């Protein structure tokens, strides 16, 4: 049994910890709201030194590894709750403008695709490389041993600088089991598809919405910025792809949900009807996205 002195010390320690938690939460809430306000004051989110610095600051804040109590407190804060939809939209627009700017910059150089060193200068190049490698290893881990490695990929939300498609084409074999390897790019923006078509002179990369015969469909994190839109996309995907095909859906966790809409397989709002979850990964390093791998049933 605790003595009175021990009890008082425990209460004091608990109170101090609670105060520190509240202070940490409030500090981060202020920081996020401050960045959001500065974003809102920008006339355009095309890349500039100021816009790039704001994105770096926001990604840095969202990438912090924090206790769940602080994360939940921040995400439940009324000031944060009311800005999340607009913040995600601004992040999506900023990411699109950044990719478009880099894609056009590389195209102006007029060099062969494989010799374009500018790709490595893209700010999130290492994130895409490491994320794609992690996903490919995860895909291998969930496949039955006798099943051939996938060699036909479809990427929804490829963007004007299709880094994921580029990484997939480079990280996987040119041919697998005597079948040609290819990555299909799909995007709702015609400008993005035109840019990516001009950018990538690689026979393994295609801009083609044919869903007839693919092994893996990638769902980019920016496809569906809210739960309802993502649910509708997943429903349409299930109707389009064949049973046994894999879904690789990128989402987010923790404060990173300020940037991207999460997919929580344990939530009643997940709406993964027709898909069997196989693996969920929540990186806590420089890789920003979470990844869900599921099988179409």
mmCIF file of C-alpha atoms in Angstrom:
data_model
loop_
_atom_site.group_PDB
_atom_site.id
_atom_site.type_symbol
_atom_site.label_atom_id
_atom_site.label_comp_id
_atom_site.label_asym_id
_atom_site.label_seq_id
_atom_site.Cartn_x
_atom_site.Cartn_y
_atom_site.Cartn_z
ATOM 1 C CA UNK A 1 0.000 0.000 0.000
ATOM 2 C CA UNK A 2 1.247 3.504 -0.848
ATOM 3 C CA UNK A 3 2.117 5.783 2.021
ATOM 4 C CA UNK A 4 0.692 9.304 2.114
ATOM 5 C CA UNK A 5 4.067 10.732 1.037
ATOM 6 C CA UNK A 6 4.357 8.289 -1.852
ATOM 7 C CA UNK A 7 0.808 9.092 -2.923
ATOM 8 C CA UNK A 8 1.468 12.837 -2.879
ATOM 9 C CA UNK A 9 4.649 12.349 -4.911
ATOM 10 C CA UNK A 10 2.805 10.216 -7.479
ATOM 11 C CA UNK A 11 -0.009 12.770 -7.809
ATOM 12 C CA UNK A 12 2.525 15.577 -8.232
ATOM 13 C CA UNK A 13 4.431 13.610 -10.904
ATOM 14 C CA UNK A 14 1.217 12.760 -12.772
ATOM 15 C CA UNK A 15 0.141 16.402 -12.644
ATOM 16 C CA UNK A 16 3.535 17.562 -13.938
ATOM 17 C CA UNK A 17 3.385 15.033 -16.785
ATOM 18 C CA UNK A 18 -0.140 16.136 -17.683
ATOM 19 C CA UNK A 19 0.970 19.771 -17.725
ATOM 20 C CA UNK A 20 3.946 18.943 -19.962
ATOM 21 C CA UNK A 21 1.653 17.023 -22.326
ATOM 22 C CA UNK A 22 -0.749 19.956 -22.589
ATOM 23 C CA UNK A 23 2.127 22.371 -23.191
ATOM 24 C CA UNK A 24 3.615 20.157 -25.908
ATOM 25 C CA UNK A 25 0.211 19.792 -27.551
ATOM 26 C CA UNK A 26 -0.472 23.531 -27.493
ATOM 27 C CA UNK A 27 2.974 24.343 -28.874
ATOM 28 C CA UNK A 28 2.457 22.042 -31.849
ATOM 29 C CA UNK A 29 -1.115 23.213 -32.408
ATOM 30 C CA UNK A 30 0.149 26.782 -32.616
ATOM 31 C CA UNK A 31 2.960 25.770 -34.977
ATOM 32 C CA UNK A 32 0.587 23.956 -37.365
ATOM 33 C CA UNK A 33 -1.943 26.808 -37.322
ATOM 34 C CA UNK A 34 0.839 29.307 -37.969
ATOM 35 C CA UNK A 35 2.076 27.398 -41.027
ATOM 36 C CA UNK A 36 -1.504 27.011 -42.240
ATOM 37 C CA UNK A 37 -2.085 30.760 -41.958
ATOM 38 C CA UNK A 38 1.067 31.478 -43.937
ATOM 39 C CA UNK A 39 -0.014 28.983 -46.615
ATOM 40 C CA UNK A 40 -3.428 30.625 -46.807
ATOM 41 C CA UNK A 41 -1.813 33.996 -47.463
ATOM 42 C CA UNK A 42 0.038 32.727 -50.546
ATOM 43 C CA UNK A 43 -1.453 33.867 -53.836
ATOM 44 C CA UNK A 44 -0.137 30.730 -55.520
ATOM 45 C CA UNK A 45 1.407 27.456 -54.375
ATOM 46 C CA UNK A 46 3.781 27.219 -57.318
ATOM 47 C CA UNK A 47 7.284 26.583 -55.986
ATOM 48 C CA UNK A 48 9.090 29.588 -54.514
ATOM 49 C CA UNK A 49 11.648 29.798 -51.729
ATOM 50 C CA UNK A 50 8.886 30.766 -49.282
ATOM 51 C CA UNK A 51 6.424 28.076 -50.379
ATOM 52 C CA UNK A 52 9.128 25.396 -50.333
ATOM 53 C CA UNK A 53 10.191 26.461 -46.844
ATOM 54 C CA UNK A 54 6.588 26.285 -45.608
ATOM 55 C CA UNK A 55 6.156 22.777 -47.005
ATOM 56 C CA UNK A 56 9.414 21.657 -45.414
ATOM 57 C CA UNK A 57 8.311 23.090 -42.084
ATOM 58 C CA UNK A 58 4.906 21.421 -42.279
ATOM 59 C CA UNK A 59 6.354 18.037 -43.267
ATOM 60 C CA UNK A 60 8.836 18.363 -40.421
ATOM 61 C CA UNK A 61 6.065 19.028 -37.916
ATOM 62 C CA UNK A 62 3.914 16.173 -39.217
ATOM 63 C CA UNK A 63 6.830 13.764 -39.259
ATOM 64 C CA UNK A 64 7.545 14.077 -35.542
ATOM 65 C CA UNK A 65 7.340 10.851 -33.547
ATOM 66 C CA UNK A 66 5.080 11.765 -30.625
ATOM 67 C CA UNK A 67 3.187 9.952 -27.867
ATOM 68 C CA UNK A 68 -0.375 8.997 -28.821
ATOM 69 C CA UNK A 69 -1.813 11.271 -26.120
ATOM 70 C CA UNK A 70 -0.225 14.323 -27.724
ATOM 71 C CA UNK A 71 -1.152 13.258 -31.274
ATOM 72 C CA UNK A 72 -4.782 12.623 -30.337
ATOM 73 C CA UNK A 73 -4.926 15.921 -28.479
ATOM 74 C CA UNK A 74 -3.624 17.835 -31.493
ATOM 75 C CA UNK A 75 -5.935 16.138 -33.997
ATOM 76 C CA UNK A 76 -8.937 16.652 -31.697
ATOM 77 C CA UNK A 77 -8.213 20.338 -31.152
ATOM 78 C CA UNK A 78 -11.103 22.421 -32.579
ATOM 79 C CA UNK A 79 -8.723 24.749 -34.403
ATOM 80 C CA UNK A 80 -6.999 21.827 -36.102
ATOM 81 C CA UNK A 81 -10.203 19.941 -36.918
ATOM 82 C CA UNK A 82 -11.626 22.843 -38.877
ATOM 83 C CA UNK A 83 -8.535 23.359 -41.070
ATOM 84 C CA UNK A 84 -7.738 19.731 -41.976
ATOM 85 C CA UNK A 85 -9.831 19.564 -45.202
ATOM 86 C CA UNK A 86 -8.428 22.849 -46.530
ATOM 87 C CA UNK A 87 -4.894 21.999 -45.407
ATOM 88 C CA UNK A 88 -4.989 18.684 -47.281
ATOM 89 C CA UNK A 89 -6.286 20.451 -50.390
ATOM 90 C CA UNK A 90 -3.497 22.999 -50.200
ATOM 91 C CA UNK A 91 -0.923 20.241 -49.730
ATOM 92 C CA UNK A 92 -2.312 18.395 -52.756
ATOM 93 C CA UNK A 93 -2.169 21.547 -54.873
ATOM 94 C CA UNK A 94 1.333 22.351 -53.668
ATOM 95 C CA UNK A 95 2.567 18.835 -54.382
ATOM 96 C CA UNK A 96 1.043 18.940 -57.863
ATOM 97 C CA UNK A 97 2.651 22.313 -58.612
ATOM 98 C CA UNK A 98 6.020 21.114 -57.329
ATOM 99 C CA UNK A 99 5.934 18.015 -59.536
ATOM 100 C CA UNK A 100 4.758 20.002 -62.554
ATOM 101 C CA UNK A 101 7.558 22.514 -62.070
ATOM 102 C CA UNK A 102 10.224 19.792 -61.866
ATOM 103 C CA UNK A 103 8.778 17.829 -64.758
ATOM 104 C CA UNK A 104 8.882 20.898 -67.011
ATOM 105 C CA UNK A 105 12.354 21.792 -65.786
ATOM 106 C CA UNK A 106 13.656 18.345 -66.715
ATOM 107 C CA UNK A 107 11.882 18.427 -70.079
ATOM 108 C CA UNK A 108 13.577 21.721 -70.929
ATOM 109 C CA UNK A 109 16.957 19.994 -70.635
ATOM 110 C CA UNK A 110 16.045 17.711 -73.555
ATOM 111 C CA UNK A 111 18.213 14.824 -72.378
ATOM 112 C CA UNK A 112 17.576 11.103 -72.588
ATOM 113 C CA UNK A 113 15.422 9.887 -69.726
ATOM 114 C CA UNK A 114 17.937 7.510 -68.166
ATOM 115 C CA UNK A 115 20.653 10.178 -68.101
ATOM 116 C CA UNK A 116 18.602 12.889 -66.441
ATOM 117 C CA UNK A 117 20.416 13.636 -63.186
ATOM 118 C CA UNK A 118 17.792 16.228 -62.267
ATOM 119 C CA UNK A 119 15.527 13.436 -61.045
ATOM 120 C CA UNK A 120 17.888 12.855 -58.126
ATOM 121 C CA UNK A 121 17.662 16.537 -57.211
ATOM 122 C CA UNK A 122 13.897 16.339 -56.731
ATOM 123 C CA UNK A 123 13.335 17.147 -53.019
ATOM 124 C CA UNK A 124 11.488 13.904 -52.247
ATOM 125 C CA UNK A 125 13.498 11.589 -54.506
ATOM 126 C CA UNK A 126 14.911 9.456 -51.672
ATOM 127 C CA UNK A 127 11.488 9.221 -50.042
ATOM 128 C CA UNK A 128 9.993 7.747 -53.237
ATOM 129 C CA UNK A 129 12.907 5.352 -53.777
ATOM 130 C CA UNK A 130 12.838 4.028 -50.220
ATOM 131 C CA UNK A 131 9.036 3.891 -50.079
ATOM 132 C CA UNK A 132 8.816 1.915 -53.323
ATOM 133 C CA UNK A 133 11.514 -0.517 -52.210
ATOM 134 C CA UNK A 134 9.695 -1.040 -48.921
ATOM 135 C CA UNK A 135 6.448 -1.716 -50.788
ATOM 136 C CA UNK A 136 8.015 -4.170 -53.227
ATOM 137 C CA UNK A 137 9.591 -6.107 -50.360
ATOM 138 C CA UNK A 138 6.236 -6.123 -48.578
ATOM 139 C CA UNK A 139 4.479 -7.366 -51.724
ATOM 140 C CA UNK A 140 6.960 -10.234 -51.940
ATOM 141 C CA UNK A 141 6.291 -11.113 -48.311
ATOM 142 C CA UNK A 142 2.530 -11.551 -48.787
ATOM 143 C CA UNK A 143 2.658 -13.576 -52.029
ATOM 144 C CA UNK A 144 2.451 -17.367 -51.905
ATOM 145 C CA UNK A 145 5.842 -18.913 -52.577
ATOM 146 C CA UNK A 146 4.747 -20.531 -55.827
ATOM 147 C CA UNK A 147 3.187 -17.346 -57.211
ATOM 148 C CA UNK A 148 5.238 -15.443 -59.823
ATOM 149 C CA UNK A 149 6.423 -11.962 -58.943
ATOM 150 C CA UNK A 150 4.041 -9.276 -60.219
ATOM 151 C CA UNK A 151 5.110 -7.504 -63.384
ATOM 152 C CA UNK A 152 2.081 -5.432 -64.391
ATOM 153 C CA UNK A 153 1.326 -2.383 -62.262
ATOM 154 C CA UNK A 154 -1.318 0.344 -62.466
ATOM 155 C CA UNK A 155 -0.783 3.599 -60.609
ATOM 156 C CA UNK A 156 -3.800 5.812 -59.887
ATOM 157 C CA UNK A 157 -2.728 9.374 -59.239
ATOM 158 C CA UNK A 158 0.631 9.211 -61.033
ATOM 159 C CA UNK A 159 1.007 12.997 -61.288
ATOM 160 C CA UNK A 160 3.084 15.100 -63.685
ATOM 161 C CA UNK A 161 6.344 13.658 -62.276
ATOM 162 C CA UNK A 162 5.529 9.934 -61.924
ATOM 163 C CA UNK A 163 8.246 9.111 -59.402
ATOM 164 C CA UNK A 164 6.541 5.941 -58.142
ATOM 165 C CA UNK A 165 6.201 4.588 -61.675
ATOM 166 C CA UNK A 166 9.814 5.448 -62.407
ATOM 167 C CA UNK A 167 10.949 3.676 -59.238
ATOM 168 C CA UNK A 168 8.801 0.629 -59.980
ATOM 169 C CA UNK A 169 10.223 0.376 -63.499
ATOM 170 C CA UNK A 170 13.775 0.622 -62.201
ATOM 171 C CA UNK A 171 13.417 -1.639 -59.160
ATOM 172 C CA UNK A 172 11.643 -4.571 -60.810
ATOM 173 C CA UNK A 173 12.978 -6.921 -63.530
ATOM 174 C CA UNK A 174 12.531 -5.971 -67.174
ATOM 175 C CA UNK A 175 11.015 -9.374 -67.782
ATOM 176 C CA UNK A 176 9.497 -11.804 -65.368
ATOM 177 C CA UNK A 177 8.547 -15.334 -66.360
ATOM 178 C CA UNK A 178 8.816 -14.337 -70.047
ATOM 179 C CA UNK A 179 6.098 -11.720 -69.675
ATOM 180 C CA UNK A 180 6.801 -8.046 -70.444
ATOM 181 C CA UNK A 181 6.978 -5.743 -67.461
ATOM 182 C CA UNK A 182 4.994 -2.509 -67.572
ATOM 183 C CA UNK A 183 3.660 0.256 -65.340
ATOM 184 C CA UNK A 184 0.433 2.018 -66.319
ATOM 185 C CA UNK A 185 -0.058 5.655 -65.293
ATOM 186 C CA UNK A 186 -3.520 7.063 -64.598
ATOM 187 C CA UNK A 187 -4.321 10.581 -63.457
ATOM 188 C CA UNK A 188 -7.404 12.803 -63.475
ATOM 189 C CA UNK A 189 -5.305 15.695 -64.814
ATOM 190 C CA UNK A 190 -4.712 15.634 -68.563
ATOM 191 C CA UNK A 191 -1.865 18.126 -68.130
ATOM 192 C CA UNK A 192 -0.187 15.698 -65.723
ATOM 193 C CA UNK A 193 -0.499 12.817 -68.199
ATOM 194 C CA UNK A 194 0.796 14.918 -71.095
ATOM 195 C CA UNK A 195 3.787 16.000 -69.029
ATOM 196 C CA UNK A 196 4.575 12.490 -67.785
ATOM 197 C CA UNK A 197 4.242 11.061 -71.307
ATOM 198 C CA UNK A 198 6.763 13.565 -72.630
ATOM 199 C CA UNK A 199 9.047 13.042 -69.665
ATOM 200 C CA UNK A 200 9.315 9.257 -69.649
ATOM 201 C CA UNK A 201 10.807 7.706 -72.762
ATOM 202 C CA UNK A 202 10.684 4.220 -71.296
ATOM 203 C CA UNK A 203 8.771 1.339 -72.944
ATOM 204 C CA UNK A 204 7.958 -0.104 -69.520
ATOM 205 C CA UNK A 205 6.037 3.031 -68.529
ATOM 206 C CA UNK A 206 2.697 3.729 -70.157
ATOM 207 C CA UNK A 207 -0.198 6.116 -69.797
ATOM 208 C CA UNK A 208 -2.992 3.630 -70.323
ATOM 209 C CA UNK A 209 -6.224 3.148 -68.330
ATOM 210 C CA UNK A 210 -6.599 -0.514 -69.293
ATOM 211 C CA UNK A 211 -7.476 -2.535 -66.176
ATOM 212 C CA UNK A 212 -7.837 -5.827 -68.022
ATOM 213 C CA UNK A 213 -4.705 -7.613 -66.869
ATOM 214 C CA UNK A 214 -2.634 -6.217 -64.021
ATOM 215 C CA UNK A 215 -1.204 -7.720 -60.876
ATOM 216 C CA UNK A 216 -0.966 -4.701 -58.596
ATOM 217 C CA UNK A 217 -2.900 -1.448 -58.412
ATOM 218 C CA UNK A 218 -1.329 1.449 -56.580
ATOM 219 C CA UNK A 219 -3.604 4.061 -55.025
ATOM 220 C CA UNK A 220 -1.694 7.284 -54.447
ATOM 221 C CA UNK A 221 -2.242 9.045 -51.130
ATOM 222 C CA UNK A 222 -3.687 12.120 -52.851
ATOM 223 C CA UNK A 223 -6.462 10.127 -54.566
ATOM 224 C CA UNK A 224 -9.389 10.887 -52.289
ATOM 225 C CA UNK A 225 -8.622 13.580 -49.736
ATOM 226 C CA UNK A 226 -11.491 12.524 -47.498
ATOM 227 C CA UNK A 227 -12.995 9.239 -46.333
ATOM 228 C CA UNK A 228 -16.071 9.324 -48.592
ATOM 229 C CA UNK A 229 -14.135 10.035 -51.792
ATOM 230 C CA UNK A 230 -11.583 7.338 -51.001
ATOM 231 C CA UNK A 231 -14.414 4.884 -50.294
ATOM 232 C CA UNK A 232 -15.972 5.570 -53.717
ATOM 233 C CA UNK A 233 -12.619 5.095 -55.441
ATOM 234 C CA UNK A 234 -12.065 1.784 -53.647
ATOM 235 C CA UNK A 235 -15.550 0.600 -54.615
ATOM 236 C CA UNK A 236 -14.888 1.363 -58.287
ATOM 237 C CA UNK A 237 -11.499 -0.319 -58.092
ATOM 238 C CA UNK A 238 -13.030 -3.468 -56.695
ATOM 239 C CA UNK A 239 -15.426 -3.660 -59.616
ATOM 240 C CA UNK A 240 -12.599 -3.122 -62.114
ATOM 241 C CA UNK A 241 -9.784 -5.391 -60.986
ATOM 242 C CA UNK A 242 -9.595 -9.164 -60.954
ATOM 243 C CA UNK A 243 -9.788 -11.360 -57.825
ATOM 244 C CA UNK A 244 -6.337 -12.013 -56.434
ATOM 245 C CA UNK A 245 -4.878 -8.738 -57.669
ATOM 246 C CA UNK A 246 -3.155 -6.695 -54.973
ATOM 247 C CA UNK A 247 -4.081 -3.215 -53.832
ATOM 248 C CA UNK A 248 -1.251 -1.024 -52.528
ATOM 249 C CA UNK A 249 -2.942 1.988 -50.943
ATOM 250 C CA UNK A 250 -0.859 4.794 -49.523
ATOM 251 C CA UNK A 251 -2.228 6.727 -46.587
ATOM 252 C CA UNK A 252 -0.893 8.266 -43.387
ATOM 253 C CA UNK A 253 -0.774 7.912 -39.620
ATOM 254 C CA UNK A 254 -0.238 10.138 -36.602
ATOM 255 C CA UNK A 255 0.161 13.852 -37.445
ATOM 256 C CA UNK A 256 0.868 12.863 -41.043
ATOM 257 C CA UNK A 257 -2.908 12.623 -41.453
ATOM 258 C CA UNK A 258 -2.807 16.411 -41.674
ATOM 259 C CA UNK A 259 -1.215 15.875 -45.096
ATOM 260 C CA UNK A 260 -3.081 12.800 -46.347
ATOM 261 C CA UNK A 261 -6.334 11.055 -45.556
ATOM 262 C CA UNK A 262 -5.758 7.873 -43.510
ATOM 263 C CA UNK A 263 -7.064 4.396 -44.266
ATOM 264 C CA UNK A 264 -7.761 2.684 -40.963
ATOM 265 C CA UNK A 265 -8.528 -0.994 -41.486
ATOM 266 C CA UNK A 266 -9.945 -1.174 -37.958
ATOM 267 C CA UNK A 267 -12.392 1.659 -38.543
ATOM 268 C CA UNK A 268 -16.041 1.215 -39.452
ATOM 269 C CA UNK A 269 -15.495 4.002 -42.017
ATOM 270 C CA UNK A 270 -12.703 2.158 -43.821
ATOM 271 C CA UNK A 271 -15.048 0.721 -46.475
ATOM 272 C CA UNK A 272 -12.572 -1.904 -47.695
ATOM 273 C CA UNK A 273 -15.456 -4.080 -48.787
ATOM 274 C CA UNK A 274 -14.240 -6.659 -51.287
ATOM 275 C CA UNK A 275 -10.609 -6.413 -50.174
ATOM 276 C CA UNK A 276 -8.800 -8.557 -47.636
ATOM 277 C CA UNK A 277 -6.149 -6.577 -45.711
ATOM 278 C CA UNK A 278 -2.821 -8.417 -45.691
ATOM 279 C CA UNK A 279 -0.321 -5.950 -44.306
ATOM 280 C CA UNK A 280 -0.222 -2.423 -42.879
ATOM 281 C CA UNK A 281 2.999 -0.434 -42.453
ATOM 282 C CA UNK A 282 3.420 2.819 -40.521
ATOM 283 C CA UNK A 283 6.997 4.080 -40.978
ATOM 284 C CA UNK A 284 8.398 6.469 -38.361
ATOM 285 C CA UNK A 285 11.436 7.552 -40.357
ATOM 286 C CA UNK A 286 11.789 9.906 -43.342
ATOM 287 C CA UNK A 287 9.190 7.883 -45.303
ATOM 288 C CA UNK A 288 6.022 9.921 -44.874
ATOM 289 C CA UNK A 289 3.328 7.567 -46.162
ATOM 290 C CA UNK A 290 1.733 4.607 -44.493
ATOM 291 C CA UNK A 291 0.991 1.639 -46.747
ATOM 292 C CA UNK A 292 -1.882 -0.844 -46.820
ATOM 293 C CA UNK A 293 -1.584 -3.996 -48.930
ATOM 294 C CA UNK A 294 -4.810 -5.877 -49.573
ATOM 295 C CA UNK A 295 -6.020 -8.632 -51.873
ATOM 296 C CA UNK A 296 -9.103 -8.294 -54.057
ATOM 297 C CA UNK A 297 -11.632 -11.010 -53.168
#
